[in-house]
């Protein structure tokens, strides 16, 4: 055990975590050059395309250090985006140390600070690493000072490296071996293995990534999942090198995978403890804090025949992603579907894309919303995650909106822009501190404003330099109203939004305008109205189609005509029939384009 080091990397997006991981794997001989071509830890195709890390994965490496001893390094990958902070704490629970990788040209960002605090709270040894020192703008001294100043850990003599060129990688490995403590745990005690992650593999069933806290786990063992008491026999146990490699055993302190013929996808929940049936541990390990989704949206299959497949796909995805929430819902406009809860907008987009790509679903997603707390007349308090569920105005005593505490780090020259943006989003400043050229500002902001496009706006107003981290703080009374949309006189429940009264007039107008652009012309006029409590605040009309589209190219060549028909057909795939009006998928997300 004294030769094991379990660690994670904390880094802001683009500071080079994946590149550094690849280097460590390469230096430790895990892979040939050809296999190195792709960034191996980001296993999902989608991740690679978007260039971000979503799921925690692990890799076990052997490193022979300068002291001549060979160490087993278990490296657990963590996601970098603001939506996925929760998964970071999961990975950290399996480690004794973390590398804080900071781009020596960019400096510290809010997200890294937040994750670093989590690591420190969990008693991990945090090692600062300054990456990208090959860049001409690298300023390791300034960035070291910034780390000390903002994060509050000693960064004098922080290891410097370039994951890209390979300079300093040996120093990083030596730093890990020397400064991260080996795991503690008792081999003699009954098995306690923490499930860090579980995913469904179509060929192997449920695969779980575990950290052995006490005891050991062997092939053939009868294991018991502590939360549900289910017993399974271990088929395979081993490590990722990063290839899945059977070892037949995992010992105290080690990190690896277990496959035990678990078919039922909720059979090995993340955060649960595995023990042995013949000698069970007294109790489970402390699991993970349950995450609460922050953004909710309805998801509906375009064709109602797909409903069962959709349920199945969601249930598979949720094994792999404990933060995905879903429950059946129905909409007058869209029929049967699910209300899904996400960590943020990026998470929502990723889930939607995975459902479409990996499970071949055609879906309509409704406008995302946060949870509102409603005090009904008589004092009853309810929470709603769907604008349609808002009780009639006469029954409402008070609407409370969720407020987040947002920590923003920004270079001084963009501070003015950031403040303007926060004020526009109804923010209230609570703290401000200068750290060299960086300013740390804290705002209380309505979550409904933050989850939508705030992050993008923050980035564009600061030319990419500002960074953000936020946490739910409390519910606060606010003057909120529901804006309804009527199409040809019928209220479309899936298009309703909740927003602040001050913004409601303009949102309603913009929404009606946006819908006018998005809904294609049909054989009759389509009236679009935005209303608040039955009172019309905006009205637009999609004029009827005059010409036959095909007639336009009559006499033209056949292939062109075919192409046009094909295009229309493809367009149709994403249409939903509302009464006699066809509405495209985009229309349901029109709200994201306004405000
Ligand atoms: P996520 O996976 O999105 O969290 O990003 P990441 O932190 O893993 O960043 P990644 O390794 O993908 O690197 C981001 C960019 O920085 C890539 O274009 C890398 O080639 C580049 N990069 C990484 N390390 C270095 C370095 O040491 N020097 C230079 N010049 N570029 C680097």
Coordinates of C-alpha atoms in Angstrom, one line a residue, residues 150-576:
X150 CA -6.7 33.4 -4.2
X151 CA -6.6 29.7 -3.3
X152 CA -4.6 30.1 -0.2
X153 CA -2.1 27.2 -0.6
X154 CA 1.7 27.4 -0.7
X155 CA 2.8 27.6 -4.4
X156 CA 6.4 28.6 -4.0
X157 CA 8.4 26.1 -5.9
X158 CA 5.2 24.8 -7.7
X159 CA 6.2 22.3 -10.3
X160 CA 6.3 23.8 -13.8
X161 CA 5.6 21.8 -16.9
X162 CA 4.4 21.8 -20.5
X163 CA 2.0 18.9 -21.1
X164 CA 2.3 19.7 -24.8
X165 CA 6.1 19.5 -25.2
X166 CA 6.8 17.1 -22.3
X167 CA 9.0 19.4 -20.3
X168 CA 8.7 18.9 -16.6
X169 CA 6.5 15.8 -16.7
X170 CA 9.1 13.8 -14.7
X171 CA 9.0 16.5 -12.1
X172 CA 5.2 16.2 -11.9
X173 CA 5.5 12.4 -11.4
X174 CA 8.1 12.9 -8.7
X175 CA 5.9 15.5 -7.0
X176 CA 3.0 13.0 -6.9
X177 CA 5.1 10.2 -5.4
X178 CA 6.8 12.4 -2.8
X179 CA 4.0 14.6 -1.8
X180 CA 0.7 12.7 -2.0
X181 CA 0.3 10.4 0.9
X182 CA -0.3 6.6 0.3
X183 CA -3.8 5.4 1.0
X184 CA -4.8 4.2 4.5
X185 CA -7.0 1.2 5.1
X186 CA -6.9 -2.3 6.6
X187 CA -6.5 -5.4 4.5
X188 CA -7.7 -7.6 7.3
X189 CA -11.0 -5.8 7.8
X190 CA -14.2 -6.9 5.9
X191 CA -14.4 -5.5 2.4
X192 CA -15.7 -1.9 1.9
X193 CA -15.5 -0.7 -1.7
X194 CA -16.9 2.7 -2.7
X195 CA -18.6 2.8 -6.0
X196 CA -17.2 5.9 -7.7
X197 CA -19.0 5.5 -11.0
X198 CA -21.2 2.9 -12.7
X199 CA -22.1 2.6 -16.3
X200 CA -24.0 0.2 -18.5
X201 CA -22.0 -1.7 -21.1
X202 CA -24.2 -3.6 -23.6
X203 CA -21.8 -6.6 -23.6
X204 CA -20.7 -6.8 -20.0
X205 CA -23.7 -5.4 -18.1
X206 CA -23.0 -2.9 -15.3
X207 CA -19.4 -2.0 -14.9
X208 CA -18.5 -0.2 -11.7
X209 CA -15.4 1.8 -10.9
X210 CA -14.5 1.2 -7.2
X211 CA -12.0 2.3 -4.6
X212 CA -11.2 -0.4 -2.1
X213 CA -11.2 1.2 1.4
X214 CA -10.7 -1.9 3.4
X215 CA -10.3 -5.6 2.7
X216 CA -9.9 -7.0 -0.8
X217 CA -12.1 -8.0 -3.7
X218 CA -11.4 -11.1 -5.9
X219 CA -12.9 -12.8 -8.9
X220 CA -15.5 -15.4 -7.8
X221 CA -16.3 -13.5 -4.6
X222 CA -19.9 -13.2 -3.6
X223 CA -20.5 -9.5 -3.1
X224 CA -23.3 -7.6 -1.6
X225 CA -24.5 -4.1 -2.5
X226 CA -25.1 -2.5 0.8
X227 CA -28.0 -0.2 0.0
X228 CA -30.2 -2.9 -1.5
X229 CA -28.8 -6.1 -0.1
X230 CA -28.5 -7.7 -3.6
X231 CA -25.9 -10.5 -3.9
X232 CA -23.8 -11.0 -7.1
X233 CA -20.8 -13.1 -8.0
X234 CA -17.8 -11.2 -9.3
X235 CA -17.1 -12.2 -13.0
X236 CA -14.2 -9.8 -13.6
X237 CA -12.1 -7.4 -11.6
X238 CA -9.2 -5.4 -12.7
X239 CA -7.8 -2.0 -13.7
X240 CA -7.8 0.4 -16.7
X241 CA -4.3 0.8 -18.1
X242 CA -6.2 2.6 -19.8
X243 CA -7.3 -0.6 -21.5
X244 CA -9.6 -2.7 -19.4
X245 CA -7.3 -5.3 -17.9
X246 CA -8.3 -8.2 -15.7
X247 CA -6.1 -8.7 -12.6
X248 CA -8.4 -11.1 -10.7
X249 CA -8.0 -9.0 -7.5
X250 CA -8.2 -5.5 -6.1
X251 CA -6.4 -4.8 -2.8
X252 CA -6.8 -2.3 -0.1
X253 CA -6.2 1.2 -1.4
X254 CA -6.5 0.3 -5.1
X255 CA -8.9 1.7 -7.7
X256 CA -10.3 -0.5 -10.5
X257 CA -13.4 -2.0 -12.0
X258 CA -15.8 -4.8 -11.0
X259 CA -18.2 -6.6 -13.2
X260 CA -20.6 -8.9 -11.4
X261 CA -23.4 -9.8 -13.8
X262 CA -25.5 -6.9 -12.7
X263 CA -28.2 -6.5 -15.3
X264 CA -30.6 -4.3 -13.4
X265 CA -29.3 -0.9 -14.1
X266 CA -29.9 0.5 -10.7
X267 CA -28.2 -2.4 -9.1
X268 CA -25.0 -0.7 -8.4
X269 CA -25.7 2.9 -7.5
X270 CA -22.9 5.5 -7.5
X271 CA -21.8 6.3 -3.9
X272 CA -22.9 2.9 -2.6
X273 CA -20.6 0.4 -0.8
X274 CA -19.8 -3.1 -1.9
X275 CA -19.0 -5.7 0.8
X276 CA -18.7 -9.5 0.9
X277 CA -21.7 -11.7 1.6
X278 CA -19.8 -14.1 3.9
X279 CA -18.3 -11.4 6.0
X280 CA -20.2 -8.1 5.6
X281 CA -18.9 -4.8 6.8
X282 CA -20.7 -3.2 9.7
X283 CA -22.0 -0.4 7.7
X284 CA -21.6 1.5 4.4
X285 CA -19.0 4.2 3.7
X286 CA -20.3 7.8 3.7
X287 CA -21.7 8.1 0.2
X288 CA -21.9 11.2 -1.9
X289 CA -24.0 14.3 -1.3
X290 CA -27.1 13.9 -3.5
X291 CA -27.2 16.5 -6.2
X292 CA -30.2 18.4 -7.0
X293 CA -30.9 19.2 -10.6
X294 CA -31.1 22.9 -11.2
X295 CA -32.8 23.1 -14.6
X296 CA -35.9 21.3 -15.7
X297 CA -37.3 20.7 -19.1
X298 CA -39.9 18.5 -20.7
X299 CA -38.7 16.0 -23.2
X300 CA -41.1 14.4 -25.6
X301 CA -40.7 11.8 -28.3
X302 CA -41.9 13.1 -31.6
X303 CA -43.7 9.9 -32.3
X304 CA -45.7 8.5 -29.4
X305 CA -44.7 4.9 -30.3
X306 CA -41.3 5.8 -29.1
X307 CA -42.4 6.4 -25.5
X308 CA -41.3 3.1 -24.1
X309 CA -38.0 3.2 -25.9
X310 CA -37.5 6.6 -24.5
X311 CA -38.2 5.5 -21.0
X312 CA -35.7 2.7 -21.4
X313 CA -33.0 5.1 -22.8
X314 CA -33.5 7.5 -19.9
X315 CA -33.2 4.7 -17.4
X316 CA -29.9 3.5 -19.0
X317 CA -28.5 7.0 -19.2
X318 CA -29.4 7.7 -15.5
X319 CA -27.3 4.8 -14.3
X320 CA -24.3 6.4 -16.0
X321 CA -25.3 9.8 -14.8
X322 CA -26.7 10.0 -11.3
X323 CA -27.4 13.6 -11.7
X324 CA -30.0 13.1 -14.4
X325 CA -33.5 13.2 -13.0
X326 CA -36.7 12.2 -14.8
X327 CA -40.4 11.5 -14.2
X328 CA -43.3 11.0 -16.5
X329 CA -45.2 14.1 -17.5
X330 CA -47.8 14.9 -20.0
X331 CA -48.6 17.9 -22.0
X332 CA -51.8 18.8 -23.8
X333 CA -49.7 20.0 -26.7
X334 CA -47.0 17.3 -26.8
X335 CA -48.6 14.2 -25.3
X336 CA -46.6 11.8 -23.1
X337 CA -43.1 12.5 -22.2
X338 CA -40.8 13.1 -19.3
X339 CA -39.9 16.1 -17.1
X340 CA -36.1 15.9 -16.8
X341 CA -33.8 17.6 -14.4
X342 CA -30.3 18.7 -15.3
X343 CA -27.3 20.2 -13.6
X344 CA -27.2 23.1 -16.1
X345 CA -27.8 23.9 -19.8
X346 CA -24.7 22.1 -21.0
X347 CA -25.7 19.0 -19.2
X348 CA -29.2 19.3 -20.8
X349 CA -27.7 19.6 -24.3
X350 CA -25.4 16.7 -23.7
X351 CA -28.2 14.4 -22.5
X352 CA -30.3 15.5 -25.5
X353 CA -27.5 14.7 -27.9
X354 CA -26.7 11.4 -26.3
X355 CA -30.4 10.4 -26.5
X356 CA -30.5 11.3 -30.1
X357 CA -27.2 9.8 -31.1
X358 CA -26.7 6.7 -28.9
X359 CA -30.4 5.8 -28.6
X360 CA -31.7 7.2 -31.9
X361 CA -34.5 9.2 -30.4
X362 CA -36.2 12.1 -32.1
X363 CA -37.1 14.5 -29.3
X364 CA -38.8 17.8 -28.6
X365 CA -37.3 19.6 -25.6
X366 CA -39.3 22.4 -24.0
X367 CA -37.9 25.6 -22.6
X368 CA -35.8 25.0 -19.5
X369 CA -36.9 26.4 -16.2
X370 CA -35.7 26.5 -12.6
X371 CA -37.7 25.5 -9.6
X372 CA -40.0 28.1 -8.0
X373 CA -41.3 28.0 -4.5
X374 CA -45.0 29.0 -4.3
X375 CA -46.8 29.9 -1.1
X376 CA -50.5 29.2 -1.8
X377 CA -53.3 31.1 -0.1
X378 CA -53.7 29.4 3.3
X379 CA -50.0 29.0 3.7
X380 CA -49.3 25.7 1.8
X381 CA -45.9 25.7 0.2
X382 CA -45.2 23.9 -3.1
X383 CA -42.3 23.7 -5.5
X384 CA -42.9 23.7 -9.2
X385 CA -40.5 22.7 -12.0
X386 CA -42.9 23.5 -14.9
X387 CA -44.6 26.8 -15.7
X388 CA -47.8 25.0 -16.5
X389 CA -48.0 23.8 -12.9
X390 CA -48.3 27.3 -11.5
X391 CA -51.6 27.6 -9.6
X392 CA -54.1 30.2 -10.7
X393 CA -53.0 33.7 -9.7
X394 CA -55.9 34.0 -7.3
X395 CA -54.6 31.1 -5.3
X396 CA -51.1 32.4 -4.9
X397 CA -49.9 34.3 -1.9
X398 CA -46.2 34.6 -2.9
X399 CA -43.8 33.3 -5.6
X400 CA -40.2 32.8 -4.5
X401 CA -37.4 32.4 -7.0
X402 CA -34.2 30.5 -6.4
X403 CA -31.1 32.8 -5.8
X404 CA -27.6 31.7 -6.3
X405 CA -24.3 33.0 -4.9
X406 CA -22.1 33.5 -7.9
X407 CA -18.4 33.9 -7.6
X408 CA -16.7 35.5 -10.5
X409 CA -13.0 36.0 -11.1
X410 CA -12.2 38.6 -13.8
X411 CA -9.2 40.8 -14.8
X412 CA -9.7 44.4 -13.7
X413 CA -10.2 45.8 -17.2
X414 CA -13.4 43.8 -17.7
X415 CA -14.9 44.4 -14.3
X416 CA -17.1 47.2 -15.5
X417 CA -18.7 45.0 -18.2
X418 CA -19.2 42.2 -15.7
X419 CA -20.9 44.5 -13.2
X420 CA -23.2 45.9 -15.9
X421 CA -24.2 42.3 -16.9
X422 CA -24.9 41.3 -13.3
X423 CA -27.1 44.4 -12.7
X424 CA -29.0 43.7 -15.9
X425 CA -29.6 40.2 -14.6
X426 CA -30.9 41.7 -11.3
X427 CA -27.8 40.8 -9.3
X428 CA -26.9 42.2 -5.9
X429 CA -23.2 42.6 -5.2
X430 CA -22.1 41.1 -1.8
X431 CA -18.3 41.0 -2.0
X432 CA -15.4 42.3 -4.0
X433 CA -11.7 41.7 -3.5
X434 CA -8.6 42.6 -5.6
X435 CA -5.9 40.0 -6.1
X436 CA -3.2 41.6 -8.2
X437 CA -4.8 42.2 -11.6
X438 CA -7.7 39.8 -10.8
X439 CA -10.9 40.8 -9.1
X440 CA -13.0 38.4 -7.2
X441 CA -16.7 39.6 -7.1
X442 CA -19.6 37.8 -5.5
X443 CA -23.2 38.4 -6.6
X444 CA -26.5 37.1 -5.5
X445 CA -28.3 36.5 -8.7
X446 CA -31.6 34.8 -9.7
X447 CA -30.8 31.3 -10.7
X448 CA -33.3 31.6 -13.6
X449 CA -31.1 34.2 -15.1
X450 CA -27.8 32.4 -14.4
X451 CA -28.6 29.0 -15.8
X452 CA -29.8 30.3 -19.2
X453 CA -27.2 32.3 -21.1
X454 CA -25.3 34.1 -18.3
X455 CA -22.2 32.0 -18.7
X456 CA -22.0 32.7 -22.4
X457 CA -22.7 36.4 -21.9
X458 CA -20.1 36.6 -19.1
X459 CA -17.5 35.0 -21.4
X460 CA -18.3 37.3 -24.3
X461 CA -18.3 40.5 -22.3
X462 CA -14.9 39.7 -20.8
X463 CA -13.4 38.3 -24.0
X464 CA -13.3 34.9 -22.4
X465 CA -11.4 35.9 -19.3
X466 CA -14.0 35.9 -16.6
X467 CA -14.8 32.7 -14.9
X468 CA -17.8 31.6 -12.8
X469 CA -18.8 29.3 -10.1
X470 CA -22.2 29.3 -8.4
X471 CA -24.3 27.6 -5.7
X472 CA -27.9 27.7 -4.8
X473 CA -28.4 29.9 -1.8
X474 CA -32.1 30.4 -0.9
X475 CA -35.6 31.1 -2.3
X476 CA -36.5 34.8 -2.2
X477 CA -39.9 36.5 -2.9
X478 CA -40.0 38.0 -6.4
X479 CA -42.6 39.5 -8.6
X480 CA -42.9 36.7 -11.1
X481 CA -45.5 36.1 -13.7
X482 CA -46.4 33.4 -16.2
X483 CA -46.4 34.4 -19.9
X484 CA -48.6 32.1 -21.9
X485 CA -48.5 31.5 -25.6
X486 CA -51.6 31.0 -27.7
X487 CA -51.5 29.6 -31.2
X488 CA -54.7 30.2 -33.1
X489 CA -56.4 30.8 -29.8
X490 CA -55.2 27.7 -28.0
X491 CA -52.9 27.9 -25.1
X492 CA -49.8 25.8 -25.7
X493 CA -48.7 24.6 -22.3
X494 CA -45.2 23.6 -23.5
X495 CA -44.5 27.2 -24.5
X496 CA -45.3 28.9 -21.2
X497 CA -42.5 30.6 -19.3
X498 CA -42.2 32.2 -15.9
X499 CA -40.3 35.5 -15.7
X500 CA -40.0 38.7 -13.7
X501 CA -42.9 41.1 -14.2
X502 CA -40.5 43.9 -15.3
X503 CA -39.2 41.8 -18.2
X504 CA -42.5 40.1 -19.0
X505 CA -43.7 42.6 -21.6
X506 CA -40.6 42.5 -23.6
X507 CA -40.1 38.8 -23.3
X508 CA -43.6 38.2 -24.4
X509 CA -43.2 40.4 -27.4
X510 CA -39.8 38.9 -28.3
X511 CA -41.2 35.4 -27.9
X512 CA -44.1 36.1 -30.2
X513 CA -41.7 37.6 -32.8
X514 CA -39.3 34.7 -32.5
X515 CA -42.1 32.2 -32.9
X516 CA -43.3 34.0 -36.0
X517 CA -39.9 33.5 -37.6
X518 CA -39.7 29.8 -36.5
X519 CA -43.2 28.5 -37.4
X520 CA -43.3 27.9 -41.2
X521 CA -46.1 29.3 -43.3
X522 CA -49.0 27.0 -43.8
X523 CA -52.2 27.1 -45.8
X524 CA -53.9 29.5 -43.4
X525 CA -53.0 32.4 -41.2
X526 CA -51.6 31.5 -37.8
X527 CA -52.2 33.9 -34.9
X528 CA -49.6 33.9 -32.2
X529 CA -50.4 35.7 -28.9
X530 CA -48.5 36.2 -25.7
X531 CA -50.7 36.7 -22.7
X532 CA -50.3 37.3 -19.0
X533 CA -53.3 36.2 -16.9
X534 CA -55.6 36.3 -20.0
X535 CA -54.5 39.8 -21.0
X536 CA -52.9 39.9 -24.4
X537 CA -49.5 41.6 -24.4
X538 CA -48.3 40.8 -27.9
X539 CA -49.6 39.4 -31.1
X540 CA -48.0 38.3 -34.4
X541 CA -49.3 36.5 -37.4
X542 CA -47.7 33.9 -39.7
X543 CA -49.3 34.7 -43.0
X544 CA -50.8 32.0 -45.1
X545 CA -48.7 30.4 -47.8
X546 CA -49.7 31.6 -51.2
X547 CA -47.7 29.6 -53.6
X548 CA -47.3 25.9 -53.9
X549 CA -43.6 25.3 -53.1
X550 CA -43.3 22.6 -55.7
X551 CA -44.9 24.8 -58.4
X552 CA -42.0 27.1 -58.1
X553 CA -39.7 24.7 -59.7
X554 CA -42.1 23.1 -62.0
X555 CA -40.3 22.5 -65.3
X556 CA -37.1 22.6 -63.5
X557 CA -35.0 19.4 -63.3
X558 CA -36.3 16.4 -61.4
X559 CA -33.4 16.0 -59.0
X560 CA -33.9 19.6 -57.7
X561 CA -37.6 18.8 -57.1
X562 CA -36.7 15.6 -55.3
X563 CA -34.2 17.4 -53.2
X564 CA -36.8 20.0 -52.2
X565 CA -39.2 17.3 -51.2
X566 CA -36.5 15.5 -49.2
X567 CA -35.6 18.7 -47.4
X568 CA -39.2 19.2 -46.5
X569 CA -39.5 15.7 -45.2
X570 CA -36.4 16.1 -43.0
X571 CA -37.8 19.3 -41.8
X572 CA -41.0 17.5 -40.9
X573 CA -39.3 14.9 -38.8
X574 CA -38.9 17.6 -36.2
X575 CA -42.4 19.0 -36.5
X576 CA -45.1 18.6 -33.9

